[in-house]
């Protein structure tokens, strides 16, 4: 699954590859749906006041339901406020006493009440004498209407029902059949979990615990069964009826209704169940597998969107071919379906043979989608397809093992995207995202290992740590074992565990056994939170030509983990001579290693000595970012960094050298601005030395180097994100740090103006040139738009005029939204001209008028305005909540507006606290509609300890206000309470 979230829109717009393929799982979606989720008059009022939405109305079920005995026991509704949230612990895992062998589901879909008839064949794991009660998870909005055991109606005293589930007190001896009939109202389900309506269509989302919102069931991933699903609905309204597996039956019914029957031959947990019913158009293609089978590929959308799926279809075919070639994995059914829906908490979901996607991650044309959008679609389509084996065929024993499928599959989709495009650029992109967001998570109150030890609400652990850091841990296996050894481990993993629900320890064992390696030190990454700090000291002895590297590792305490053990850190490295050549490597007493090797650092303090080193080298360490650590090289000079930037054969380390230079300078300038009150900020920063000539020269060399990829250049001249520096500044002032970054941007723009203007001219579009999504074309757009972004920071009228012209004449969305973002920056410039502010306003209004009927495009407009650093923007963002373009029921609207706003250092962190108050109100309003979305928004407050005392106090006050609210969801409660406790 790909999680839903919004990352920095401006960064996404300026860099063609878009550092934001989010959090995977990925983000912003569409317009107001046409279903009951649409904004009604009462909802509109609630949005304006941030009050609760009206409760869902109660409706009787349709007469078309088949007759069946109805039980009298009511569902007991227990309000959240009266319950103490229960924490679940990994150590408490116990296998289920019963397993479900087969599941037969019948869905009677109707406009008011939907009925679900479930027939389960259940196998006990204990002897008849040890039969415990059978517990099936449920939810208070699912009504039990019938229960049968082995064909007989169960007496009322044989079971109990409450808001958490159904308990069959004394199950019969041996195997038995259980029939459970339930009713629900999908049209009123704003949580978007279980069965709900989106755009007038029925849809499901069952991961992690949504299936209990459909029927009573053992809703846990280690209960794997085969499913047969029958769907009945009105044919005129729902001509398309889909579920998992193969279509084995269909037909007409009385009253204008019809049915389909689907059979999935592969065992799966209930979180992979899926159903879609609606009036959908289909785009079809085929893929011939390596064994010669033809697989039908189908993408379903609303009719007017069917022409926007071609890129997603080609991405799917490339994914299937890549998985065959790289991992030897052939698709196992003859049909693969994708459905695009508008209202979706996540980015996409890997349900067996029926992937459900946020429409933003399927629909794309050059005029409506950016290069970053195309890249994300390619990656996420690949991600969900790759889950067919790493997640579906082999799944998680329990939800604590989530990184087993998600970390591994993120690694696989990263490798796929790297092979399809530019590998160096992809690595920089992924590490940038990791450092900008996941490192902050590791450093905050919600820090957790990639395999958490406990949770209150599992939805809260679809995190960057589990996904992105989990992928880095998988990548360390490859660093240690090599590509060939990694493939051997993957082959053994599938051989041992196909069709099973397993653990992270099982994956580690397969990797270790396949290669005859002891990987126990690598296993510590699964249980230890925090980002290790790796300190490196060097010593060259000219008399005996030896070079010593000393590595010291330590990890800061995190909530619940005061003590940390040393972990395995694979350090890929090379040594550079003065002329830039690579020095051959030979460990003392060891064999020749070529010019690059991987050292295994496993101790808290460990040394390695190289012999026959002819001169004092410049070390190139942690090549390719071979481990997710914060590394400091003692005594590393600016000259060393410039040498790496000019000569390193490792692309990542070339980028890293420039990045470190920029971070060092930003910290120096921040301290100067903070410690002095003399003169204006510009004067204080200039007095501190301004932007060093060495950094300007390094950027100039990159810009004029014709051998360097344009996208790589765009990354290389990008200043570090604030989140990469905050943890280095005790009691940081985020607005001051933003001003320092903007000062550096303006200084670089002035001193590199001729090179930036040349880059724009050299990479500009040729009149009449058709859009192409290719590495070369994206590189040209990336560098051009990065250069324009720099110049826009100057706030000069001639630059503003050029941006307005480019906005008007743009022939693709990449260039158009980049021009709009640059105009926003020009308008936000402190002390900027009135014409710049006016130009920004006119540009925003013109963009909306042009695209108001394209909800996906308008999401970019919402996010850009919400995240703007125009001073006093809080009031404007509040007004956007009542704008026709905004629908609080749609998760992606919320991510665009609220999380976009949280990324504005000027306005979210406004000194008067108005930004914090606004977002606190938003959390409480959204929590009454969708708990998952609200929990993601409240996450913006979890970093409060990084800031100055005044901001810490105001952010804590908002967290306490949220926590004190009656009826708060478990999702939001967990994050707010843990943040305050930490």
mmCIF file with all atom_site columns, C-alpha atoms in Angstrom, residues 468-580:
data_model
loop_
_atom_site.group_PDB
_atom_site.id
_atom_site.type_symbol
_atom_site.label_atom_id
_atom_site.label_alt_id
_atom_site.label_comp_id
_atom_site.label_asym_id
_atom_site.label_entity_id
_atom_site.label_seq_id
_atom_site.pdbx_PDB_ins_code
_atom_site.Cartn_x
_atom_site.Cartn_y
_atom_site.Cartn_z
_atom_site.occupancy
_atom_site.B_iso_or_equiv
_atom_site.pdbx_formal_charge
_atom_site.auth_seq_id
_atom_site.auth_comp_id
_atom_site.auth_asym_id
_atom_site.auth_atom_id
_atom_site.pdbx_PDB_model_num
ATOM 1   C CA . UNK A 1 468 ? 11.294 4.643   3.749  1.00 0.00 ? 468 UNK A CA 1
ATOM 2   C CA . UNK A 1 469 ? 13.679 3.692   6.531  1.00 0.00 ? 469 UNK A CA 1
ATOM 3   C CA . UNK A 1 470 ? 12.465 0.122   6.106  1.00 0.00 ? 470 UNK A CA 1
ATOM 4   C CA . UNK A 1 471 ? 13.553 0.312   2.467  1.00 0.00 ? 471 UNK A CA 1
ATOM 5   C CA . UNK A 1 472 ? 16.977 1.560   3.558  1.00 0.00 ? 472 UNK A CA 1
ATOM 6   C CA . UNK A 1 473 ? 17.336 -1.459  5.846  1.00 0.00 ? 473 UNK A CA 1
ATOM 7   C CA . UNK A 1 474 ? 16.525 -3.729  2.894  1.00 0.00 ? 474 UNK A CA 1
ATOM 8   C CA . UNK A 1 475 ? 19.100 -1.828  0.837  1.00 0.00 ? 475 UNK A CA 1
ATOM 9   C CA . UNK A 1 476 ? 21.686 -2.585  3.530  1.00 0.00 ? 476 UNK A CA 1
ATOM 10  C CA . UNK A 1 477 ? 21.150 -6.290  2.900  1.00 0.00 ? 477 UNK A CA 1
ATOM 11  C CA . UNK A 1 478 ? 22.116 -5.620  -0.710 1.00 0.00 ? 478 UNK A CA 1
ATOM 12  C CA . UNK A 1 479 ? 25.124 -3.531  0.369  1.00 0.00 ? 479 UNK A CA 1
ATOM 13  C CA . UNK A 1 480 ? 26.376 -6.364  2.580  1.00 0.00 ? 480 UNK A CA 1
ATOM 14  C CA . UNK A 1 481 ? 25.516 -9.322  0.330  1.00 0.00 ? 481 UNK A CA 1
ATOM 15  C CA . UNK A 1 482 ? 25.849 -7.764  -3.120 1.00 0.00 ? 482 UNK A CA 1
ATOM 16  C CA . UNK A 1 483 ? 23.171 -7.942  -5.799 1.00 0.00 ? 483 UNK A CA 1
ATOM 17  C CA . UNK A 1 484 ? 23.769 -11.625 -6.476 1.00 0.00 ? 484 UNK A CA 1
ATOM 18  C CA . UNK A 1 485 ? 23.613 -12.541 -2.788 1.00 0.00 ? 485 UNK A CA 1
ATOM 19  C CA . UNK A 1 486 ? 20.493 -10.416 -2.320 1.00 0.00 ? 486 UNK A CA 1
ATOM 20  C CA . UNK A 1 487 ? 18.758 -12.234 -5.189 1.00 0.00 ? 487 UNK A CA 1
ATOM 21  C CA . UNK A 1 488 ? 19.717 -15.603 -3.661 1.00 0.00 ? 488 UNK A CA 1
ATOM 22  C CA . UNK A 1 489 ? 18.131 -14.511 -0.402 1.00 0.00 ? 489 UNK A CA 1
ATOM 23  C CA . UNK A 1 490 ? 14.943 -13.358 -2.138 1.00 0.00 ? 490 UNK A CA 1
ATOM 24  C CA . UNK A 1 491 ? 14.651 -16.675 -3.978 1.00 0.00 ? 491 UNK A CA 1
ATOM 25  C CA . UNK A 1 492 ? 14.961 -18.633 -0.727 1.00 0.00 ? 492 UNK A CA 1
ATOM 26  C CA . UNK A 1 493 ? 12.462 -16.321 0.986  1.00 0.00 ? 493 UNK A CA 1
ATOM 27  C CA . UNK A 1 494 ? 9.803  -17.091 -1.625 1.00 0.00 ? 494 UNK A CA 1
ATOM 28  C CA . UNK A 1 495 ? 10.700 -20.781 -1.702 1.00 0.00 ? 495 UNK A CA 1
ATOM 29  C CA . UNK A 1 496 ? 10.232 -21.084 2.060  1.00 0.00 ? 496 UNK A CA 1
ATOM 30  C CA . UNK A 1 497 ? 7.267  -18.834 2.648  1.00 0.00 ? 497 UNK A CA 1
ATOM 31  C CA . UNK A 1 498 ? 5.039  -18.632 -0.436 1.00 0.00 ? 498 UNK A CA 1
ATOM 32  C CA . UNK A 1 499 ? 1.432  -18.603 0.745  1.00 0.00 ? 499 UNK A CA 1
ATOM 33  C CA . UNK A 1 500 ? 2.348  -17.835 4.357  1.00 0.00 ? 500 UNK A CA 1
ATOM 34  C CA . UNK A 1 501 ? 2.073  -14.990 6.858  1.00 0.00 ? 501 UNK A CA 1
ATOM 35  C CA . UNK A 1 502 ? 5.565  -14.490 8.273  1.00 0.00 ? 502 UNK A CA 1
ATOM 36  C CA . UNK A 1 503 ? 7.853  -12.128 10.201 1.00 0.00 ? 503 UNK A CA 1
ATOM 37  C CA . UNK A 1 504 ? 10.824 -9.861  9.613  1.00 0.00 ? 504 UNK A CA 1
ATOM 38  C CA . UNK A 1 505 ? 12.943 -12.513 11.326 1.00 0.00 ? 505 UNK A CA 1
ATOM 39  C CA . UNK A 1 506 ? 11.933 -14.991 8.626  1.00 0.00 ? 506 UNK A CA 1
ATOM 40  C CA . UNK A 1 507 ? 13.168 -12.576 5.949  1.00 0.00 ? 507 UNK A CA 1
ATOM 41  C CA . UNK A 1 508 ? 16.480 -12.077 7.744  1.00 0.00 ? 508 UNK A CA 1
ATOM 42  C CA . UNK A 1 509 ? 16.896 -15.840 8.163  1.00 0.00 ? 509 UNK A CA 1
ATOM 43  C CA . UNK A 1 510 ? 16.349 -16.446 4.447  1.00 0.00 ? 510 UNK A CA 1
ATOM 44  C CA . UNK A 1 511 ? 18.922 -13.805 3.534  1.00 0.00 ? 511 UNK A CA 1
ATOM 45  C CA . UNK A 1 512 ? 21.444 -15.169 6.036  1.00 0.00 ? 512 UNK A CA 1
ATOM 46  C CA . UNK A 1 513 ? 20.925 -18.847 5.172  1.00 0.00 ? 513 UNK A CA 1
ATOM 47  C CA . UNK A 1 514 ? 21.056 -18.316 1.425  1.00 0.00 ? 514 UNK A CA 1
ATOM 48  C CA . UNK A 1 515 ? 24.472 -16.663 1.776  1.00 0.00 ? 515 UNK A CA 1
ATOM 49  C CA . UNK A 1 516 ? 25.939 -18.463 4.787  1.00 0.00 ? 516 UNK A CA 1
ATOM 50  C CA . UNK A 1 517 ? 26.193 -15.132 6.646  1.00 0.00 ? 517 UNK A CA 1
ATOM 51  C CA . UNK A 1 518 ? 25.632 -14.038 10.230 1.00 0.00 ? 518 UNK A CA 1
ATOM 52  C CA . UNK A 1 519 ? 23.328 -11.028 9.898  1.00 0.00 ? 519 UNK A CA 1
ATOM 53  C CA . UNK A 1 520 ? 22.304 -10.744 13.540 1.00 0.00 ? 520 UNK A CA 1
ATOM 54  C CA . UNK A 1 521 ? 23.820 -7.249  13.822 1.00 0.00 ? 521 UNK A CA 1
ATOM 55  C CA . UNK A 1 522 ? 21.684 -6.102  10.892 1.00 0.00 ? 522 UNK A CA 1
ATOM 56  C CA . UNK A 1 523 ? 18.632 -7.508  12.679 1.00 0.00 ? 523 UNK A CA 1
ATOM 57  C CA . UNK A 1 524 ? 19.008 -4.880  15.414 1.00 0.00 ? 524 UNK A CA 1
ATOM 58  C CA . UNK A 1 525 ? 17.681 -2.267  12.985 1.00 0.00 ? 525 UNK A CA 1
ATOM 59  C CA . UNK A 1 526 ? 14.238 -3.862  13.291 1.00 0.00 ? 526 UNK A CA 1
ATOM 60  C CA . UNK A 1 527 ? 13.925 -3.224  17.011 1.00 0.00 ? 527 UNK A CA 1
ATOM 61  C CA . UNK A 1 528 ? 15.844 0.006   17.577 1.00 0.00 ? 528 UNK A CA 1
ATOM 62  C CA . UNK A 1 529 ? 14.436 3.481   16.953 1.00 0.00 ? 529 UNK A CA 1
ATOM 63  C CA . UNK A 1 530 ? 16.422 6.570   16.075 1.00 0.00 ? 530 UNK A CA 1
ATOM 64  C CA . UNK A 1 531 ? 19.020 7.566   13.499 1.00 0.00 ? 531 UNK A CA 1
ATOM 65  C CA . UNK A 1 532 ? 22.568 6.409   14.331 1.00 0.00 ? 532 UNK A CA 1
ATOM 66  C CA . UNK A 1 533 ? 25.260 9.079   14.375 1.00 0.00 ? 533 UNK A CA 1
ATOM 67  C CA . UNK A 1 534 ? 28.458 7.897   12.731 1.00 0.00 ? 534 UNK A CA 1
ATOM 68  C CA . UNK A 1 535 ? 31.600 9.875   13.531 1.00 0.00 ? 535 UNK A CA 1
ATOM 69  C CA . UNK A 1 536 ? 34.651 9.200   11.381 1.00 0.00 ? 536 UNK A CA 1
ATOM 70  C CA . UNK A 1 537 ? 38.231 10.181  12.164 1.00 0.00 ? 537 UNK A CA 1
ATOM 71  C CA . UNK A 1 538 ? 41.112 9.659   9.752  1.00 0.00 ? 538 UNK A CA 1
ATOM 72  C CA . UNK A 1 539 ? 44.859 9.310   10.141 1.00 0.00 ? 539 UNK A CA 1
ATOM 73  C CA . UNK A 1 540 ? 47.434 8.998   7.378  1.00 0.00 ? 540 UNK A CA 1
ATOM 74  C CA . UNK A 1 541 ? 50.944 7.786   8.209  1.00 0.00 ? 541 UNK A CA 1
ATOM 75  C CA . UNK A 1 542 ? 53.327 8.823   5.394  1.00 0.00 ? 542 UNK A CA 1
ATOM 76  C CA . UNK A 1 543 ? 56.188 6.723   6.733  1.00 0.00 ? 543 UNK A CA 1
ATOM 77  C CA . UNK A 1 544 ? 54.478 3.353   6.365  1.00 0.00 ? 544 UNK A CA 1
ATOM 78  C CA . UNK A 1 545 ? 51.871 4.458   3.812  1.00 0.00 ? 545 UNK A CA 1
ATOM 79  C CA . UNK A 1 546 ? 48.935 3.410   5.986  1.00 0.00 ? 546 UNK A CA 1
ATOM 80  C CA . UNK A 1 547 ? 45.579 5.112   6.275  1.00 0.00 ? 547 UNK A CA 1
ATOM 81  C CA . UNK A 1 548 ? 43.433 4.533   9.344  1.00 0.00 ? 548 UNK A CA 1
ATOM 82  C CA . UNK A 1 549 ? 39.678 5.033   9.504  1.00 0.00 ? 549 UNK A CA 1
ATOM 83  C CA . UNK A 1 550 ? 38.061 5.035   12.926 1.00 0.00 ? 550 UNK A CA 1
ATOM 84  C CA . UNK A 1 551 ? 34.271 4.725   13.128 1.00 0.00 ? 551 UNK A CA 1
ATOM 85  C CA . UNK A 1 552 ? 32.327 5.570   16.279 1.00 0.00 ? 552 UNK A CA 1
ATOM 86  C CA . UNK A 1 553 ? 28.571 5.043   16.299 1.00 0.00 ? 553 UNK A CA 1
ATOM 87  C CA . UNK A 1 554 ? 25.933 6.143   18.791 1.00 0.00 ? 554 UNK A CA 1
ATOM 88  C CA . UNK A 1 555 ? 22.173 6.543   18.701 1.00 0.00 ? 555 UNK A CA 1
ATOM 89  C CA . UNK A 1 556 ? 20.321 9.082   20.826 1.00 0.00 ? 556 UNK A CA 1
ATOM 90  C CA . UNK A 1 557 ? 17.708 7.947   23.327 1.00 0.00 ? 557 UNK A CA 1
ATOM 91  C CA . UNK A 1 558 ? 14.155 7.777   22.005 1.00 0.00 ? 558 UNK A CA 1
ATOM 92  C CA . UNK A 1 559 ? 10.829 7.363   23.852 1.00 0.00 ? 559 UNK A CA 1
ATOM 93  C CA . UNK A 1 560 ? 10.917 4.021   25.640 1.00 0.00 ? 560 UNK A CA 1
ATOM 94  C CA . UNK A 1 561 ? 14.492 3.252   24.505 1.00 0.00 ? 561 UNK A CA 1
ATOM 95  C CA . UNK A 1 562 ? 17.071 5.075   26.647 1.00 0.00 ? 562 UNK A CA 1
ATOM 96  C CA . UNK A 1 563 ? 19.885 2.647   25.821 1.00 0.00 ? 563 UNK A CA 1
ATOM 97  C CA . UNK A 1 564 ? 21.017 1.792   22.301 1.00 0.00 ? 564 UNK A CA 1
ATOM 98  C CA . UNK A 1 565 ? 23.123 -1.038  20.958 1.00 0.00 ? 565 UNK A CA 1
ATOM 99  C CA . UNK A 1 566 ? 25.610 -0.868  18.116 1.00 0.00 ? 566 UNK A CA 1
ATOM 100 C CA . UNK A 1 567 ? 24.140 -1.917  14.769 1.00 0.00 ? 567 UNK A CA 1
ATOM 101 C CA . UNK A 1 568 ? 25.621 -3.118  11.508 1.00 0.00 ? 568 UNK A CA 1
ATOM 102 C CA . UNK A 1 569 ? 26.438 -0.091  9.332  1.00 0.00 ? 569 UNK A CA 1
ATOM 103 C CA . UNK A 1 570 ? 27.707 -0.982  5.849  1.00 0.00 ? 570 UNK A CA 1
ATOM 104 C CA . UNK A 1 571 ? 30.011 1.813   4.701  1.00 0.00 ? 571 UNK A CA 1
ATOM 105 C CA . UNK A 1 572 ? 30.716 1.796   0.966  1.00 0.00 ? 572 UNK A CA 1
ATOM 106 C CA . UNK A 1 573 ? 33.842 3.837   0.294  1.00 0.00 ? 573 UNK A CA 1
ATOM 107 C CA . UNK A 1 574 ? 36.698 4.831   -1.979 1.00 0.00 ? 574 UNK A CA 1
ATOM 108 C CA . UNK A 1 575 ? 39.800 6.968   -1.538 1.00 0.00 ? 575 UNK A CA 1
ATOM 109 C CA . UNK A 1 576 ? 40.636 9.849   -3.884 1.00 0.00 ? 576 UNK A CA 1
ATOM 110 C CA . UNK A 1 577 ? 44.141 11.055  -4.701 1.00 0.00 ? 577 UNK A CA 1
ATOM 111 C CA . UNK A 1 578 ? 45.049 14.708  -5.160 1.00 0.00 ? 578 UNK A CA 1
ATOM 112 C CA . UNK A 1 579 ? 44.603 14.433  -8.919 1.00 0.00 ? 579 UNK A CA 1
ATOM 113 C CA . UNK A 1 580 ? 41.095 13.013  -8.432 1.00 0.00 ? 580 UNK A CA 1
#
